[in-house]
C-alpha positions as a printed NumPy array, in Angstrom:
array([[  3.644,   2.798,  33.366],
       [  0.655,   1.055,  32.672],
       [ -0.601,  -3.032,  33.006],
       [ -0.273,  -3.088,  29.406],
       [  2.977,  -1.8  ,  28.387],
       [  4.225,  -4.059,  31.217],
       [  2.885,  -7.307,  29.905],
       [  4.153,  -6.034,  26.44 ],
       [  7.216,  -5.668,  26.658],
       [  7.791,  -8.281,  28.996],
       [  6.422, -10.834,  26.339],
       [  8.703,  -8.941,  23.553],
       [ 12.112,  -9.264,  25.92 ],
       [ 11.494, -13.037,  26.254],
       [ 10.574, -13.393,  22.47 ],
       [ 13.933, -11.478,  21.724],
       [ 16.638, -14.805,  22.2  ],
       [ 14.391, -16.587,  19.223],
       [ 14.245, -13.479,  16.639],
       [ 17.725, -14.557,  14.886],
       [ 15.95 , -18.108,  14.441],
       [ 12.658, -16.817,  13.783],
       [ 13.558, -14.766,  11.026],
       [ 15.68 , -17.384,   9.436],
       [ 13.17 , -19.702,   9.269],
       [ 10.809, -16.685,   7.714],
       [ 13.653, -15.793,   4.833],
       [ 13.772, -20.131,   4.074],
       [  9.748, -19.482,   3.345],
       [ 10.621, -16.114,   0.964],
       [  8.837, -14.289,   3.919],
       [ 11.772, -12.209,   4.797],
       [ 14.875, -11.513,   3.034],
       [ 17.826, -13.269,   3.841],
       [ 20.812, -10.906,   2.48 ],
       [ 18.967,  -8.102,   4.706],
       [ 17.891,  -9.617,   7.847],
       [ 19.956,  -8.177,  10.366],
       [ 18.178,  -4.701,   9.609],
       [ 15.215,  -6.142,  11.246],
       [ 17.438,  -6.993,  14.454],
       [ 18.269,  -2.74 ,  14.292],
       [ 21.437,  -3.237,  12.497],
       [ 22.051,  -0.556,  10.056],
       [ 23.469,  -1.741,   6.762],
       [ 24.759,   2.069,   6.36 ],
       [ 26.114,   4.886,   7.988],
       [ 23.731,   7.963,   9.081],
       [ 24.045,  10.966,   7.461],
       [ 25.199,  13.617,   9.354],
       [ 22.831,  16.383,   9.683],
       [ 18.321,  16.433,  10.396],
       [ 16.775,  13.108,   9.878],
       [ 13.35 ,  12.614,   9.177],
       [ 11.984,   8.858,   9.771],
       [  8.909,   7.685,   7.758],
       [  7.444,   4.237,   8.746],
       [  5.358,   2.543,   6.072],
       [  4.688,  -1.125,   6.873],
       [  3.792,  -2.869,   3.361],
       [  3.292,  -1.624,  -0.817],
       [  0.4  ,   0.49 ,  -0.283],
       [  1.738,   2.568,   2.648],
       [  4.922,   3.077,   0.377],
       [  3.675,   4.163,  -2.599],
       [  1.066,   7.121,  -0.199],
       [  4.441,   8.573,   1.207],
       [  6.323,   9.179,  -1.77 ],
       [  5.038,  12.274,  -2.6  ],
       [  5.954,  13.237,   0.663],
       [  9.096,  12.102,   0.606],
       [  9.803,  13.993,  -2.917],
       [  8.15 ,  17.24 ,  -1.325],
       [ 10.97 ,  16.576,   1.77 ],
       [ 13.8  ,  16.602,  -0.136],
       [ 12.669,  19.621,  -2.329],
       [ 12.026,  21.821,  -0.019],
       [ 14.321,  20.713,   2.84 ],
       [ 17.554,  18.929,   0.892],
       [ 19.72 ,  19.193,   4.142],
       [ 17.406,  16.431,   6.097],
       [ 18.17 ,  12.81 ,   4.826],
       [ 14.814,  11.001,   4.409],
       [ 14.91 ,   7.506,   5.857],
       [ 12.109,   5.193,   4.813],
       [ 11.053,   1.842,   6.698],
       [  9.155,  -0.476,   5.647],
       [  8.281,  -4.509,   6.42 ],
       [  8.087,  -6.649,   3.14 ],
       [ 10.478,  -7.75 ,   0.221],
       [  7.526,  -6.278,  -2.158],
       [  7.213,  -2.434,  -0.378],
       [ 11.73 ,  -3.128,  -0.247],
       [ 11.91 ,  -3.696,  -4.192],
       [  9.718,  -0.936,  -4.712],
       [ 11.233,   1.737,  -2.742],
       [ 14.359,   0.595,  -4.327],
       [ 13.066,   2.024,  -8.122],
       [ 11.229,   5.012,  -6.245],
       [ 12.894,   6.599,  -3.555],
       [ 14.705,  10.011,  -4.933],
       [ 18.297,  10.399,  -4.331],
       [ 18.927,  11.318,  -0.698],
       [ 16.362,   9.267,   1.005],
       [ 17.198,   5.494,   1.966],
       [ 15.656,   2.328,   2.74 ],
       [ 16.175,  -0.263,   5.678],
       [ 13.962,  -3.092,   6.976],
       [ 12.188,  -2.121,  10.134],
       [ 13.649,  -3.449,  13.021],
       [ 11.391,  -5.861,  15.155],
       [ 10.194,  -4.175,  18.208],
       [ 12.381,  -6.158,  20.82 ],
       [ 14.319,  -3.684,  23.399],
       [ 17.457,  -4.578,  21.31 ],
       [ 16.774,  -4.609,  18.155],
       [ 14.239,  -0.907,  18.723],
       [ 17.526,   0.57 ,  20.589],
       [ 20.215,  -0.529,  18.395],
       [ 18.127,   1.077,  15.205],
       [ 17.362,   3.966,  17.053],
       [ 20.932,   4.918,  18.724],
       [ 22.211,   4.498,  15.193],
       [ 19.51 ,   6.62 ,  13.281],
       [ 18.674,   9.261,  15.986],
       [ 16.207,  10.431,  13.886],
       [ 14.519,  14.129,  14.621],
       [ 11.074,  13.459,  13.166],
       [  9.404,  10.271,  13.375],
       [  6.696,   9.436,  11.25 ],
       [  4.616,   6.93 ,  11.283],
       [  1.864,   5.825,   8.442],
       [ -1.516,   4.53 ,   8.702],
       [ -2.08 ,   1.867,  11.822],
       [  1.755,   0.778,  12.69 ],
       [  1.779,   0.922,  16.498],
       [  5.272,  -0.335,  18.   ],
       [  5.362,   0.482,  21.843],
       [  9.245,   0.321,  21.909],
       [ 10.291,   2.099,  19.256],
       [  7.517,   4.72 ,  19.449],
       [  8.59 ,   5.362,  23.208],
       [ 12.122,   4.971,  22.499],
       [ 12.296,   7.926,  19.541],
       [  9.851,  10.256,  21.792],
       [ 12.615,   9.876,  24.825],
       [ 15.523,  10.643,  22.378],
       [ 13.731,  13.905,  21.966],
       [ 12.424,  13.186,  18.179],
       [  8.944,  14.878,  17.446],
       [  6.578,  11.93 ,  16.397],
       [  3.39 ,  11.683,  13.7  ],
       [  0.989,   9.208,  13.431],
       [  0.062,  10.351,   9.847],
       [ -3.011,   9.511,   7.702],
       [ -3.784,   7.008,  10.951],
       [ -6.507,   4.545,  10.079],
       [ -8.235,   2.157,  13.258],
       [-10.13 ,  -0.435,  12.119],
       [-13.102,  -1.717,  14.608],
       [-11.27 ,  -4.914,  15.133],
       [ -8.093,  -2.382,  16.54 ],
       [-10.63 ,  -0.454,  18.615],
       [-11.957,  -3.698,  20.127],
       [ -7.756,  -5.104,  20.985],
       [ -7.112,  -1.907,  22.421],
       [-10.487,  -1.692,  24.896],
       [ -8.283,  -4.716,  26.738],
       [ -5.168,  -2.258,  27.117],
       [ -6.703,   1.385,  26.844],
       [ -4.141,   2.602,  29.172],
       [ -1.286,   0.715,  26.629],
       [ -3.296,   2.838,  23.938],
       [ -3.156,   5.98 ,  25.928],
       [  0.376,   5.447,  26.478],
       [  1.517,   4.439,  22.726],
       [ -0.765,   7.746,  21.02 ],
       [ -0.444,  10.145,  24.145],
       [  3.534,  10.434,  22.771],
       [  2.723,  11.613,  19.063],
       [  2.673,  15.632,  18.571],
       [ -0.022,  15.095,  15.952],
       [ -2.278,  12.211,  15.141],
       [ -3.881,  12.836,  11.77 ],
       [ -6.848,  10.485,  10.666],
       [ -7.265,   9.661,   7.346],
       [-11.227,   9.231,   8.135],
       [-13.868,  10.199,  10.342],
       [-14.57 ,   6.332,  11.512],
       [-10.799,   6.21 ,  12.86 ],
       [-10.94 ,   9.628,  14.309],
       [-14.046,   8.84 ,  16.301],
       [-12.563,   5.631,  17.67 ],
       [ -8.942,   7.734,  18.09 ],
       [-10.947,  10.272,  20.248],
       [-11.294,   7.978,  23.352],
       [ -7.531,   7.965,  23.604],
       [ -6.26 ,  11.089,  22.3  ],
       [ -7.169,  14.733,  20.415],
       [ -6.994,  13.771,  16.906],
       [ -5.996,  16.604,  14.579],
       [ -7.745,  17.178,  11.1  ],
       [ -8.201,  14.224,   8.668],
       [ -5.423,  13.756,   6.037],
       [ -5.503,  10.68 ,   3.513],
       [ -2.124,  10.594,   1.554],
       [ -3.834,   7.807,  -0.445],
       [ -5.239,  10.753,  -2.233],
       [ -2.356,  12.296,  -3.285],
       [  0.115,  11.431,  -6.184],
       [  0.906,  11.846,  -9.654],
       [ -0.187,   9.334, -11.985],
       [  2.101,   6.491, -12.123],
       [  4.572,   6.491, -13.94 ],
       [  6.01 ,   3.571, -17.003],
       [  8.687,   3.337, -20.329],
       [  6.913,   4.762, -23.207],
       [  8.838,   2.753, -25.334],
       [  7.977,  -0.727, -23.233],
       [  3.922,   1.117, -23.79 ],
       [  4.237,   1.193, -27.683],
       [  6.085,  -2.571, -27.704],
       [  3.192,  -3.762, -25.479],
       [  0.27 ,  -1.853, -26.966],
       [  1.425,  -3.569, -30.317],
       [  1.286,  -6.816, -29.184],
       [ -2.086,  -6.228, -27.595],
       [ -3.308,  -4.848, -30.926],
       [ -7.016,  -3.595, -31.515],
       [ -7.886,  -5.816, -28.812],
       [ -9.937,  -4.584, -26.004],
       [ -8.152,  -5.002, -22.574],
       [ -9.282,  -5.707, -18.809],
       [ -6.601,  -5.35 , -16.23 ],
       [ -7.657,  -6.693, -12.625],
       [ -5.503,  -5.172, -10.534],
       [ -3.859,  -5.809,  -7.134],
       [ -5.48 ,  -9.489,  -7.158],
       [ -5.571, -11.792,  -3.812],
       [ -5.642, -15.714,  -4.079],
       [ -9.248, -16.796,  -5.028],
       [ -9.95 , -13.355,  -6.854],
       [ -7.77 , -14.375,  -9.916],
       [-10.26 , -17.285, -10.65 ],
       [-13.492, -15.408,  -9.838],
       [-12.322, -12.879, -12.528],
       [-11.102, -14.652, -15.147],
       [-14.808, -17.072, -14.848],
       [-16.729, -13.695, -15.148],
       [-14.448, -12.849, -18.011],
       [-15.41 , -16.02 , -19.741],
       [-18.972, -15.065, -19.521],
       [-18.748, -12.172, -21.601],
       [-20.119, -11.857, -24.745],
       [-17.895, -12.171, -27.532],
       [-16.343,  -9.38 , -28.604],
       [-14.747,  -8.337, -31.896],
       [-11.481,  -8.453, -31.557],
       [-11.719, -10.821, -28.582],
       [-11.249,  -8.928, -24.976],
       [ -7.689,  -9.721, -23.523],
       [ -7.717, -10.102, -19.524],
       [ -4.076,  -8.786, -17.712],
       [ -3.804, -10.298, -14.294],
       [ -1.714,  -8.277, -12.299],
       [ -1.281,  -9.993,  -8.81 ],
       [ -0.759,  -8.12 ,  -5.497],
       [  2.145, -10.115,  -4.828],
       [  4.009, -10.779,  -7.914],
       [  5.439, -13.862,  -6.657],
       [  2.346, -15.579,  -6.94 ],
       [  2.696, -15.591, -10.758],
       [  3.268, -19.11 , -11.052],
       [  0.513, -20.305,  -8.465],
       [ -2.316, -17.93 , -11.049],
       [ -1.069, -19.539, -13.668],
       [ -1.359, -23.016, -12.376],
       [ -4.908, -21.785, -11.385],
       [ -5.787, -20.918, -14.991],
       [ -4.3  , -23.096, -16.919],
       [ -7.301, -24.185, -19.429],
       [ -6.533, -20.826, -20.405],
       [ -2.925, -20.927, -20.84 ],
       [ -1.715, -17.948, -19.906],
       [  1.669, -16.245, -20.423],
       [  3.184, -14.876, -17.648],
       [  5.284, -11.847, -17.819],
       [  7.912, -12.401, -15.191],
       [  9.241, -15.04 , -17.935],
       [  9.671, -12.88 , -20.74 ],
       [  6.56 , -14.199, -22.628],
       [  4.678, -11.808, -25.032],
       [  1.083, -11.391, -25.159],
       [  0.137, -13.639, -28.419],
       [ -2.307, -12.649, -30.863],
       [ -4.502, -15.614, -29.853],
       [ -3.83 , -15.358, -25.876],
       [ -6.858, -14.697, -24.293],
       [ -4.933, -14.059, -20.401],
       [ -1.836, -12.603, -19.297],
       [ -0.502, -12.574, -15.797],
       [  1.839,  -9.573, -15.664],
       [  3.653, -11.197, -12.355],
       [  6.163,  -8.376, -11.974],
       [  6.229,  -4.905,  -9.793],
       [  6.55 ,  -1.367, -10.89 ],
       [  4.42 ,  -1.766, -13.911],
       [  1.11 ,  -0.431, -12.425],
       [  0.988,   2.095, -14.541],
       [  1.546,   0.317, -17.82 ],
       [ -1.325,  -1.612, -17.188],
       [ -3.682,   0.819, -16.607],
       [ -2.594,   2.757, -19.694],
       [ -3.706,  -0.366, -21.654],
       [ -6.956,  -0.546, -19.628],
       [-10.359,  -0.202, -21.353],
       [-11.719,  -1.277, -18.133],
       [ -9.484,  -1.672, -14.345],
       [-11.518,  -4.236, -12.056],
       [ -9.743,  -3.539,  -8.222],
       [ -8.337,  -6.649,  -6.734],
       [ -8.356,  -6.96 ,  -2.491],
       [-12.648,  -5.848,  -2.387],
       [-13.978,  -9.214,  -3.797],
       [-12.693, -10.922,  -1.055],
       [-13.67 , -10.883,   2.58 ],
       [-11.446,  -9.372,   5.041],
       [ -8.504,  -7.47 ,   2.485],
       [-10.207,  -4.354,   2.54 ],
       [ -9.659,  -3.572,  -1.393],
       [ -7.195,  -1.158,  -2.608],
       [ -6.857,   2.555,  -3.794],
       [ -8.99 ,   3.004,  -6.681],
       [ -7.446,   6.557,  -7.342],
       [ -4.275,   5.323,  -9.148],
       [ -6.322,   3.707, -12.027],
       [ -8.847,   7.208, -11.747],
       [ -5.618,   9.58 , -12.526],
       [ -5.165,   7.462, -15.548],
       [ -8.508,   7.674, -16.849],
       [ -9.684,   4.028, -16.732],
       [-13.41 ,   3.227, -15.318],
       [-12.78 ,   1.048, -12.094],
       [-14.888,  -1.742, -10.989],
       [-15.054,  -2.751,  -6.936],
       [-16.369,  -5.868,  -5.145],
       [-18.298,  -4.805,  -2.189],
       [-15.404,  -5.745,   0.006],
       [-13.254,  -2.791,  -0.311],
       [-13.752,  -1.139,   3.483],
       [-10.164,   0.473,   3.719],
       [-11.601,   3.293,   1.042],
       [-15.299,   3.001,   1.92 ],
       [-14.741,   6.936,   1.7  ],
       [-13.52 ,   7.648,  -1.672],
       [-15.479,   5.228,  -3.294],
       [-18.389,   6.352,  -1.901],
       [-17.826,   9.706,  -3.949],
       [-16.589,   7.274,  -6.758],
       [-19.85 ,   5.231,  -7.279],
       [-22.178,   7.81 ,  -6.827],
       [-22.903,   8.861, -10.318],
       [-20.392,   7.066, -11.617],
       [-17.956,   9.15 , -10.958],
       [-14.97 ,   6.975, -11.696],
       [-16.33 ,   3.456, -10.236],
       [-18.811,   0.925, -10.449],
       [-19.783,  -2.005,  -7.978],
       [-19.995,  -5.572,  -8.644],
       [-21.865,  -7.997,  -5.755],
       [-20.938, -10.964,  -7.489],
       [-18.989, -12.766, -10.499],
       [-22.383, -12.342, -12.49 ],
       [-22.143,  -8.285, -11.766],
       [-19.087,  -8.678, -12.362],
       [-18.909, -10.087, -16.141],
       [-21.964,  -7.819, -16.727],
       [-20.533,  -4.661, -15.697],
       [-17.66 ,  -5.719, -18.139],
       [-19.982,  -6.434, -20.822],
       [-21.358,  -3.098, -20.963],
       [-18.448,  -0.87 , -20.328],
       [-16.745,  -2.933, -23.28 ],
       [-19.774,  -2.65 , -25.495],
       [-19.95 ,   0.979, -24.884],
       [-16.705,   2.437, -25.278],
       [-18.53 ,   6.618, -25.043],
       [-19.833,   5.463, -21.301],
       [-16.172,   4.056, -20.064],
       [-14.669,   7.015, -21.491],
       [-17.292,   9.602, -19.216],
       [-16.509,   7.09 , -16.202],
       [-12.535,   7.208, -16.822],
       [-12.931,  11.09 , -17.298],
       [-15.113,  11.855, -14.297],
       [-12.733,   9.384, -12.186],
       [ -9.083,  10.956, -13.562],
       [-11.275,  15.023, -12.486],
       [-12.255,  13.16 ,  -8.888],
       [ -8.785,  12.129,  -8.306],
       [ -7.45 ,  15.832,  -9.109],
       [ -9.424,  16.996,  -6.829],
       [ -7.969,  15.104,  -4.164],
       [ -4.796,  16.441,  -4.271],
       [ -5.051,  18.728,  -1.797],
       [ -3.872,  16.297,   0.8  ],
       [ -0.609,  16.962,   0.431],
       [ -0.575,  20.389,   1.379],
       [ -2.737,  19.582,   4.268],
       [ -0.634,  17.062,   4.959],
       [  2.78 ,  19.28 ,   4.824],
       [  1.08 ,  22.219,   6.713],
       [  0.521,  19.77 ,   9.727],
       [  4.398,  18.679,   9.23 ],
       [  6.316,  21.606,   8.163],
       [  6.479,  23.196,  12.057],
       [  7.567,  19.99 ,  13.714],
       [ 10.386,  19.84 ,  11.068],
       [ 13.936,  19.883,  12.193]])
């Protein structure tokens, strides 16, 4: 056993005595929910299943929303196996909620404490273990592979700043990814860095996959006619500070005719009222209210989650929250693409460096703003020109087609390790 996984879990065992405490105090600040908490000390709010289990760990919204076409292609193809999703926010919790398909359930990932890792996993005893992106839990990674379960560390992404924590434990890191059957990358940067610890397989990004979302037609129509001729901008996926940088590009537009309506759509829909507060010269409705869009209203935050794909059917132009902000890393640019709406980036957006690359060059899907001015002209012209946001939309919805591959990539790496 190395140094590392020593010191690790020897800090997590005298941590475990203040989780019930800590996580009360989280739930008080709306950072953890409080009907649901005991889930994240490993106790299961229902029964297994009998039969093959197959666990998928996703830790937040974006992680969620990549493995649901691989949950749907799960239960398909192999109905006996329940599907049991993890995840480690209220947000990615509410969503799975609307989205898992019957047969697949949702807990709270347990904290990895020895207690809380071994009273999740002697309930679940799951037979495939997957786990999404860059979620790294020494207990309950250790604790599934000595049950017997196969493990996955699928679409794995390692930032630099990872790389650099784990050159102070490499044998910790050798430990932790030496115990997956397969380690997929979802990019060449994080299978380089992978590489010093462990054989990476071939590179598989489930952030390429997946339908176009998905909203009521008949909520569409009653929105759309609100909205009227009006053209519409819908920043997406917005972080504090990138509300206000948007909507003061927005008011440098030229005027249009009908006047352009912005949509704010937060990343966190609970910080509705806070972008409101933020913009209030503007007075904005907010949707989590009940509020319609007015003929006169010249913002709307749309504070609520699941309606992604409203929005960007009501897009003349999608600007990507999370990229004009240091440090978020942006976010995937491919669900507004299947959808048809031109997408416009801040230069911040490192966690799909890769696909936006292909995006941007000749505008295939995406432009780039460096800064609010870009940003309001960028705007400006797509509005002005409705022909060249169309050929932008189009090229971006063929891109994202073209990506779909994934999956099967994905599912060929899977299907053998299957139970």
């Amino acid at each position: 056993m190395s140094l590392g996984l020593i010191l690790y879990r020897l800090g997590v065992t005298l941590l475990e005595p203040f989780t019930p405490g800590i996580l009360v105090s989280r739930a008080r600040q709306g950072k953890e929910d409080p009907v649901r908490h005991d889930e994240r000390l490993g106790v299961a709010s229902v029964d297994r299943p009998a039969g093959p289990l197959v666990w998928i760990h996703a830790v937040s919204v974006g992680e969620s929303l990549s493995v649901l076409p691989l949950i749907e292609r799960l239960r398909a193809r192999r109905p006996e196996a329940t599907v049991l999703v993890t995840s480690g926010t209220a947000t990615s919790a509410e969503l799975l909620g609307k989205r898992l398909p019957a047969g697949a359930i949702h807990q709270y990932a347990p904290l990895d404490t020895p207690g809380s890792s071994s009273r999740f996993l002697e309930h679940w005893r799951p037979d495939l273990a997957i786990f999404v992106e860059s979620e790294f839990w020494p207990n309950l990674i250790l604790g599934a592979k000595r049950q017997g379960a196969k493990l996955v560390l699928l679409s794995a992404r390692i930032t630099a700043k990872t790389a650099r924590g784990w050159s102070w434990a490499p044998g910790l890191a050798r430990t932790v990814l030496g115990a997956f059957d397969r380690v997929l990358p979802q990019d060449r940067a994080s299978a380089d860095r992978l590489a010093r610890y462990v054989a990476p397989g071939p590179l598989v990004n489930l952030k390429y996959v997946g339908a176009p979302l998905a909203c009521d037609e008949a909520e569409l129509a009653r929105v759309r006619a609100q909205v009227g001729g009006r053209p519409v901008v819908v920043a997406a996926s917005t972080h504090p500070q990138e509300e206000v940088f948007v909507a003061d590009a927005f008011r440098r537009l030229p005027p249009t005719d009908p006047p352009a309506l912005l949509i704010l759509v937060p990343r966190h829909p609970e910080r509705g009222g806070e972008v409101a507060e933020a913009l209030k010269d503007l007075s904005p409705g907010r949707r989590s209210t009940g509020e319609p869009i007015g003929p006169g209203d010249r913002v709307h935050v749309a504070d609520t989650l699941g309606e992604m794909g409203l929005w960007f059917r009501l897009a003349d132009v999608a600007v990507m929250g999370g990229g004009f902000a240091p440090g978020i890393g942006g976010h995937n640019p491919l669900e507004p693409a299947r959808l048809g709406a031109p997408v416009i980036t801040g230069p911040h957006a490192f966690n799909f460096q890769d696909v936006y690359a292909e995006m941007l060059a000749g505008e295939t899907g995406a432009l780039l703003a460096h800064s609010e001015a870009d940003l309001s002209r960028l705007i400006g012209e797509l509005l002005a020109d409705p022909a060249r946001a169309r050929r932008i939309g189009e090229a971006g919805r063929a891109f994202a087609a073209s990506k779909s591959a994934a999956l099967d990539d994905a599912w060929a790496q899977l299907e053998p390790l299957l139970p």
